[in-house]
C-alpha cells in the first residue's frame, strides 16, 4: 500500500514555491475507506483535498469537464456498465 501522505509531502518538498500539483481521479462515494478505494479504484474528492492540503498545498482550481452524474459510484471503474464513462474530478493545487 502506498503512503499517500508521504507521497504528497515528497511532491510538496520537491516543488518550488508556485509549483503545481494536478490530480485527476474517479469520484468515490462519501466515506469510502481504504478497502473501498482499493476495490473500486475510486476515492472521495473531499478525502483527496484533505490529504493534499494537510501537507501545505492550496487548492486553487477545480474543473467539471469530466463530471458524469449518471455514473454509479458504487461500481468499480472496471465494471463494463461504467468503464470509460466514470465521473471524475480535476483538482489543481499550488505550493504557496
Short mmCIF file of N, CA, C and O in Angstrom, two decimals:
data_model
loop_
_atom_site.label_atom_id
_atom_site.label_comp_id
_atom_site.label_asym_id
_atom_site.label_seq_id
_atom_site.Cartn_x
_atom_site.Cartn_y
_atom_site.Cartn_z
N UNK A 1 0.84 -1.18 0.00
CA UNK A 1 0.00 0.00 0.00
C UNK A 1 0.89 1.25 0.00
O UNK A 1 1.91 1.30 0.65
N UNK A 2 0.45 2.25 -0.71
CA UNK A 2 1.19 3.50 -0.83
C UNK A 2 0.82 4.43 0.32
O UNK A 2 -0.36 4.58 0.65
N UNK A 3 1.80 5.04 0.93
CA UNK A 3 1.56 6.06 1.96
C UNK A 3 1.34 7.37 1.23
O UNK A 3 2.29 8.06 0.85
N UNK A 4 0.08 7.71 0.99
CA UNK A 4 -0.22 8.89 0.16
C UNK A 4 0.19 10.20 0.82
O UNK A 4 0.59 11.13 0.12
N UNK A 5 0.13 10.27 2.14
CA UNK A 5 0.57 11.49 2.82
C UNK A 5 2.08 11.68 2.60
O UNK A 5 2.54 12.79 2.30
N UNK A 6 2.85 10.63 2.73
CA UNK A 6 4.30 10.72 2.49
C UNK A 6 4.57 11.10 1.03
O UNK A 6 5.47 11.90 0.75
N UNK A 7 3.79 10.53 0.11
CA UNK A 7 3.94 10.88 -1.31
C UNK A 7 3.65 12.36 -1.52
O UNK A 7 4.43 13.07 -2.16
N UNK A 8 2.51 12.84 -0.98
CA UNK A 8 2.15 14.26 -1.13
C UNK A 8 3.22 15.17 -0.54
O UNK A 8 3.58 16.19 -1.12
N UNK A 9 3.74 14.78 0.62
CA UNK A 9 4.79 15.59 1.28
C UNK A 9 6.05 15.61 0.41
O UNK A 9 6.71 16.64 0.27
N UNK A 10 6.39 14.47 -0.20
CA UNK A 10 7.56 14.41 -1.08
C UNK A 10 7.41 15.30 -2.29
O UNK A 10 8.35 15.99 -2.69
N UNK A 11 6.21 15.31 -2.88
CA UNK A 11 5.96 16.20 -4.03
C UNK A 11 6.04 17.64 -3.57
O UNK A 11 6.67 18.48 -4.24
N UNK A 12 5.44 17.95 -2.43
CA UNK A 12 5.48 19.32 -1.91
C UNK A 12 6.93 19.78 -1.72
O UNK A 12 7.30 20.88 -2.14
N UNK A 13 7.74 18.94 -1.12
CA UNK A 13 9.14 19.30 -0.87
C UNK A 13 9.96 19.42 -2.15
O UNK A 13 10.94 20.17 -2.20
N UNK A 14 9.58 18.69 -3.18
CA UNK A 14 10.32 18.71 -4.45
C UNK A 14 10.01 19.94 -5.29
O UNK A 14 10.84 20.35 -6.12
N UNK A 15 8.83 20.53 -5.07
CA UNK A 15 8.42 21.67 -5.89
C UNK A 15 8.94 22.99 -5.34
O UNK A 15 9.06 23.15 -4.12
N UNK A 16 9.17 23.93 -6.23
CA UNK A 16 9.48 25.30 -5.82
C UNK A 16 8.18 26.00 -5.46
O UNK A 16 7.09 25.54 -5.81
N UNK A 17 8.29 27.13 -4.79
CA UNK A 17 7.11 27.92 -4.49
C UNK A 17 6.40 28.25 -5.81
O UNK A 17 7.06 28.60 -6.79
N UNK A 18 5.10 28.10 -5.82
CA UNK A 18 4.33 28.33 -7.04
C UNK A 18 4.16 27.07 -7.88
O UNK A 18 3.45 27.07 -8.88
N UNK A 19 4.84 25.97 -7.47
CA UNK A 19 4.73 24.71 -8.20
C UNK A 19 3.32 24.15 -8.13
O UNK A 19 2.58 24.38 -7.18
N UNK A 20 2.94 23.42 -9.17
CA UNK A 20 1.57 22.93 -9.31
C UNK A 20 1.51 21.41 -9.20
O UNK A 20 2.35 20.70 -9.77
N UNK A 21 0.52 20.95 -8.47
CA UNK A 21 0.18 19.53 -8.40
C UNK A 21 -1.23 19.40 -8.96
O UNK A 21 -2.17 20.04 -8.47
N UNK A 22 -1.39 18.61 -10.01
CA UNK A 22 -2.69 18.40 -10.65
C UNK A 22 -3.12 16.96 -10.37
O UNK A 22 -2.34 16.03 -10.58
N UNK A 23 -4.34 16.81 -9.90
CA UNK A 23 -4.86 15.47 -9.62
C UNK A 23 -6.16 15.26 -10.38
O UNK A 23 -7.08 16.08 -10.31
N UNK A 24 -6.20 14.17 -11.12
CA UNK A 24 -7.39 13.74 -11.85
C UNK A 24 -7.71 12.34 -11.35
O UNK A 24 -6.85 11.45 -11.41
N UNK A 25 -8.92 12.14 -10.80
CA UNK A 25 -9.25 10.82 -10.26
C UNK A 25 -10.75 10.57 -10.39
O UNK A 25 -11.53 11.47 -10.69
N UNK A 26 -11.13 9.32 -10.13
CA UNK A 26 -12.51 8.87 -10.22
C UNK A 26 -13.22 9.14 -8.91
O UNK A 26 -12.70 8.79 -7.84
N UNK A 27 -14.42 9.74 -8.99
CA UNK A 27 -15.18 10.05 -7.77
C UNK A 27 -15.61 8.78 -7.07
O UNK A 27 -16.12 7.85 -7.69
N UNK A 28 -15.39 8.77 -5.76
CA UNK A 28 -15.84 7.67 -4.92
C UNK A 28 -17.00 8.11 -4.06
O UNK A 28 -17.19 9.30 -3.83
N UNK A 29 -17.77 7.15 -3.57
CA UNK A 29 -18.88 7.51 -2.69
C UNK A 29 -18.37 8.10 -1.38
O UNK A 29 -17.29 7.74 -0.92
N UNK A 30 -19.14 9.00 -0.78
CA UNK A 30 -18.74 9.59 0.50
C UNK A 30 -18.45 8.51 1.53
O UNK A 30 -19.16 7.51 1.63
N UNK A 31 -17.36 8.70 2.28
CA UNK A 31 -16.99 7.78 3.34
C UNK A 31 -16.27 6.53 2.90
O UNK A 31 -16.08 5.61 3.69
N UNK A 32 -15.85 6.48 1.64
CA UNK A 32 -15.13 5.30 1.15
C UNK A 32 -13.86 5.10 1.96
O UNK A 32 -13.04 6.00 2.07
N UNK A 33 -13.69 3.91 2.53
CA UNK A 33 -12.49 3.61 3.32
C UNK A 33 -11.39 3.06 2.42
O UNK A 33 -11.57 2.92 1.21
N UNK A 34 -10.25 2.75 3.01
CA UNK A 34 -9.09 2.28 2.25
C UNK A 34 -9.43 1.01 1.45
O UNK A 34 -9.05 0.88 0.29
N UNK A 35 -10.15 0.09 2.06
CA UNK A 35 -10.53 -1.14 1.36
C UNK A 35 -11.44 -0.83 0.17
O UNK A 35 -11.30 -1.41 -0.90
N UNK A 36 -12.36 0.11 0.36
CA UNK A 36 -13.25 0.51 -0.73
C UNK A 36 -12.51 1.19 -1.85
O UNK A 36 -12.82 0.98 -3.03
N UNK A 37 -11.53 2.01 -1.50
CA UNK A 37 -10.70 2.68 -2.52
C UNK A 37 -9.99 1.63 -3.36
O UNK A 37 -9.98 1.70 -4.59
N UNK A 38 -9.42 0.63 -2.71
CA UNK A 38 -8.70 -0.42 -3.43
C UNK A 38 -9.64 -1.25 -4.29
O UNK A 38 -9.29 -1.64 -5.41
N UNK A 39 -10.83 -1.52 -3.80
CA UNK A 39 -11.79 -2.36 -4.52
C UNK A 39 -12.39 -1.62 -5.72
O UNK A 39 -12.50 -2.18 -6.82
N UNK A 40 -12.78 -0.37 -5.53
CA UNK A 40 -13.48 0.39 -6.56
C UNK A 40 -12.53 1.16 -7.49
O UNK A 40 -12.93 1.57 -8.57
N UNK A 41 -11.31 1.41 -7.02
CA UNK A 41 -10.37 2.28 -7.73
C UNK A 41 -10.95 3.68 -7.86
O UNK A 41 -10.81 4.35 -8.89
N UNK A 42 -11.61 4.11 -6.79
CA UNK A 42 -12.23 5.43 -6.69
C UNK A 42 -11.87 6.01 -5.33
O UNK A 42 -11.66 5.26 -4.38
N UNK A 43 -11.88 7.35 -5.26
CA UNK A 43 -11.62 7.99 -3.98
C UNK A 43 -12.47 9.25 -3.88
O UNK A 43 -12.67 9.96 -4.86
N UNK A 44 -12.98 9.48 -2.71
CA UNK A 44 -13.82 10.65 -2.47
C UNK A 44 -12.98 11.93 -2.65
O UNK A 44 -11.86 12.04 -2.14
N UNK A 45 -13.52 12.88 -3.39
CA UNK A 45 -12.82 14.13 -3.67
C UNK A 45 -12.43 14.85 -2.38
O UNK A 45 -11.29 15.33 -2.25
N UNK A 46 -13.33 14.91 -1.41
CA UNK A 46 -13.04 15.60 -0.15
C UNK A 46 -11.85 14.96 0.57
O UNK A 46 -11.05 15.66 1.20
N UNK A 47 -11.72 13.65 0.46
CA UNK A 47 -10.59 12.94 1.07
C UNK A 47 -9.27 13.39 0.45
O UNK A 47 -8.29 13.66 1.15
N UNK A 48 -9.24 13.48 -0.87
CA UNK A 48 -8.03 13.92 -1.57
C UNK A 48 -7.68 15.35 -1.17
O UNK A 48 -6.52 15.65 -0.86
N UNK A 49 -8.66 16.21 -1.14
CA UNK A 49 -8.41 17.61 -0.78
C UNK A 49 -7.86 17.70 0.64
O UNK A 49 -6.89 18.43 0.89
N UNK A 50 -8.45 16.96 1.59
CA UNK A 50 -7.95 16.98 2.97
C UNK A 50 -6.49 16.53 3.04
O UNK A 50 -5.66 17.15 3.70
N UNK A 51 -6.18 15.42 2.36
CA UNK A 51 -4.81 14.89 2.41
C UNK A 51 -3.80 15.86 1.80
O UNK A 51 -2.76 16.12 2.37
N UNK A 52 -4.10 16.36 0.63
CA UNK A 52 -3.14 17.19 -0.10
C UNK A 52 -2.94 18.54 0.61
O UNK A 52 -1.81 19.02 0.72
N UNK A 53 -4.02 19.12 1.10
CA UNK A 53 -3.86 20.40 1.80
C UNK A 53 -3.20 20.22 3.17
O UNK A 53 -2.58 21.15 3.69
N UNK A 54 -3.27 19.01 3.73
CA UNK A 54 -2.65 18.77 5.04
C UNK A 54 -1.14 18.87 5.00
O UNK A 54 -0.50 19.08 6.03
N UNK A 55 -0.54 18.73 3.82
CA UNK A 55 0.93 18.83 3.72
C UNK A 55 1.36 20.22 3.27
O UNK A 55 2.56 20.47 3.11
N UNK A 56 0.41 21.13 3.05
CA UNK A 56 0.76 22.51 2.74
C UNK A 56 0.27 23.06 1.41
O UNK A 56 0.35 24.27 1.17
N UNK A 57 -0.21 22.20 0.51
CA UNK A 57 -0.72 22.69 -0.77
C UNK A 57 -2.01 23.48 -0.55
O UNK A 57 -2.74 23.25 0.40
N UNK A 58 -2.30 24.40 -1.49
CA UNK A 58 -3.57 25.13 -1.51
C UNK A 58 -4.34 24.70 -2.75
O UNK A 58 -3.77 24.66 -3.84
N UNK A 59 -5.62 24.41 -2.60
CA UNK A 59 -6.48 24.12 -3.74
C UNK A 59 -6.81 25.44 -4.41
O UNK A 59 -7.33 26.35 -3.77
N UNK A 60 -6.47 25.57 -5.70
CA UNK A 60 -6.69 26.84 -6.39
C UNK A 60 -7.70 26.74 -7.53
O UNK A 60 -8.20 27.77 -8.00
N UNK A 61 -7.99 25.53 -7.99
CA UNK A 61 -8.96 25.39 -9.08
C UNK A 61 -9.51 23.98 -9.13
O UNK A 61 -8.86 23.03 -8.71
N UNK A 62 -10.71 23.89 -9.67
CA UNK A 62 -11.36 22.61 -9.90
C UNK A 62 -12.13 22.75 -11.21
O UNK A 62 -12.66 23.80 -11.51
N UNK A 63 -12.16 21.68 -11.99
CA UNK A 63 -12.87 21.73 -13.25
C UNK A 63 -13.82 20.56 -13.36
O UNK A 63 -13.54 19.47 -12.88
N UNK A 64 -14.95 20.79 -14.02
CA UNK A 64 -16.01 19.80 -14.13
C UNK A 64 -16.07 19.13 -15.49
O UNK A 64 -17.04 18.48 -15.82
N UNK A 65 -15.01 19.23 -16.28
CA UNK A 65 -15.07 18.73 -17.66
C UNK A 65 -15.24 17.22 -17.77
O UNK A 65 -15.64 16.72 -18.81
N UNK A 66 -14.98 16.48 -16.68
CA UNK A 66 -15.17 15.03 -16.70
C UNK A 66 -16.26 14.56 -15.73
O UNK A 66 -16.33 13.38 -15.39
N UNK A 67 -17.10 15.48 -15.30
CA UNK A 67 -18.20 15.08 -14.44
C UNK A 67 -19.23 14.31 -15.26
O UNK A 67 -19.62 14.74 -16.35
N UNK A 68 -19.65 13.20 -14.74
CA UNK A 68 -20.69 12.38 -15.37
C UNK A 68 -21.65 11.92 -14.27
O UNK A 68 -21.48 10.85 -13.70
N UNK A 69 -22.65 12.75 -13.98
CA UNK A 69 -23.55 12.48 -12.86
C UNK A 69 -24.29 11.14 -12.94
O UNK A 69 -24.73 10.62 -11.93
N UNK A 70 -24.41 10.56 -14.12
CA UNK A 70 -25.14 9.29 -14.24
C UNK A 70 -24.30 8.09 -13.80
O UNK A 70 -24.83 6.98 -13.67
N UNK A 71 -23.02 8.29 -13.51
CA UNK A 71 -22.14 7.21 -13.07
C UNK A 71 -22.60 6.67 -11.71
O UNK A 71 -22.95 7.43 -10.81
N UNK A 72 -22.58 5.36 -11.57
CA UNK A 72 -22.87 4.71 -10.30
C UNK A 72 -21.56 4.56 -9.53
O UNK A 72 -20.75 3.69 -9.81
N UNK A 73 -21.34 5.42 -8.56
CA UNK A 73 -20.08 5.48 -7.81
C UNK A 73 -19.80 4.23 -6.98
O UNK A 73 -18.70 4.09 -6.46
N UNK A 74 -20.77 3.35 -6.86
CA UNK A 74 -20.56 2.13 -6.08
C UNK A 74 -19.96 1.01 -6.92
O UNK A 74 -19.64 -0.05 -6.39
N UNK A 75 -19.81 1.23 -8.22
CA UNK A 75 -19.24 0.22 -9.12
C UNK A 75 -17.76 0.49 -9.33
O UNK A 75 -17.33 1.64 -9.39
N UNK A 76 -17.00 -0.57 -9.49
CA UNK A 76 -15.58 -0.43 -9.83
C UNK A 76 -15.46 0.29 -11.18
O UNK A 76 -16.32 0.14 -12.05
N UNK A 77 -14.39 1.04 -11.34
CA UNK A 77 -14.19 1.74 -12.61
C UNK A 77 -13.99 0.76 -13.77
O UNK A 77 -14.09 1.15 -14.93
N UNK A 78 -13.74 -0.51 -13.46
CA UNK A 78 -13.55 -1.52 -14.49
C UNK A 78 -14.84 -2.27 -14.85
O UNK A 78 -14.84 -3.09 -15.76
N UNK A 79 -15.92 -1.97 -14.13
CA UNK A 79 -17.20 -2.62 -14.41
C UNK A 79 -17.66 -2.19 -15.81
O UNK A 79 -17.65 -1.00 -16.13
N UNK A 80 -18.06 -3.14 -16.65
CA UNK A 80 -18.48 -2.80 -18.02
C UNK A 80 -19.62 -1.78 -18.09
O UNK A 80 -19.74 -1.05 -19.09
N UNK A 81 -20.43 -1.68 -17.04
CA UNK A 81 -21.54 -0.73 -17.04
C UNK A 81 -21.07 0.72 -17.02
O UNK A 81 -21.79 1.61 -17.46
N UNK A 82 -19.87 0.97 -16.47
CA UNK A 82 -19.38 2.36 -16.34
C UNK A 82 -18.01 2.58 -16.96
O UNK A 82 -17.55 3.73 -17.07
N UNK A 83 -17.34 1.52 -17.36
CA UNK A 83 -15.97 1.64 -17.87
C UNK A 83 -15.90 2.66 -19.01
O UNK A 83 -16.67 2.62 -19.95
N UNK A 84 -14.98 3.59 -18.88
CA UNK A 84 -14.81 4.65 -19.87
C UNK A 84 -15.79 5.79 -19.74
O UNK A 84 -15.73 6.75 -20.49
N UNK A 85 -16.70 5.69 -18.78
CA UNK A 85 -17.73 6.73 -18.59
C UNK A 85 -17.87 7.12 -17.11
O UNK A 85 -18.95 7.49 -16.66
N UNK A 86 -16.78 7.02 -16.36
CA UNK A 86 -16.86 7.31 -14.93
C UNK A 86 -16.85 8.81 -14.66
O UNK A 86 -16.37 9.62 -15.44
N UNK A 87 -17.40 9.15 -13.52
CA UNK A 87 -17.46 10.52 -13.02
C UNK A 87 -16.09 10.83 -12.40
O UNK A 87 -15.64 10.12 -11.50
N UNK A 88 -15.44 11.88 -12.89
CA UNK A 88 -14.09 12.20 -12.41
C UNK A 88 -13.99 13.67 -12.01
O UNK A 88 -14.78 14.50 -12.45
N UNK A 89 -12.99 13.96 -11.20
CA UNK A 89 -12.73 15.34 -10.80
C UNK A 89 -11.30 15.71 -11.18
O UNK A 89 -10.42 14.87 -11.26
N UNK A 90 -11.11 17.00 -11.42
CA UNK A 90 -9.78 17.54 -11.74
C UNK A 90 -9.51 18.66 -10.74
O UNK A 90 -10.27 19.62 -10.63
N UNK A 91 -8.42 18.51 -9.99
CA UNK A 91 -8.07 19.46 -8.93
C UNK A 91 -6.67 20.01 -9.18
O UNK A 91 -5.73 19.27 -9.47
N UNK A 92 -6.54 21.32 -9.04
CA UNK A 92 -5.24 21.98 -9.19
C UNK A 92 -4.84 22.56 -7.85
O UNK A 92 -5.57 23.38 -7.26
N UNK A 93 -3.68 22.13 -7.37
CA UNK A 93 -3.13 22.62 -6.11
C UNK A 93 -1.84 23.39 -6.41
O UNK A 93 -1.16 23.09 -7.40
N UNK A 94 -1.52 24.32 -5.55
CA UNK A 94 -0.27 25.07 -5.71
C UNK A 94 0.49 25.08 -4.38
O UNK A 94 -0.11 25.07 -3.31
N UNK A 95 1.81 25.08 -4.51
CA UNK A 95 2.65 25.23 -3.32
C UNK A 95 2.82 26.72 -3.06
O UNK A 95 3.34 27.44 -3.92
N UNK A 96 2.35 27.19 -1.92
CA UNK A 96 2.44 28.65 -1.63
C UNK A 96 3.87 29.13 -1.51
O UNK A 96 4.78 28.39 -1.23
#
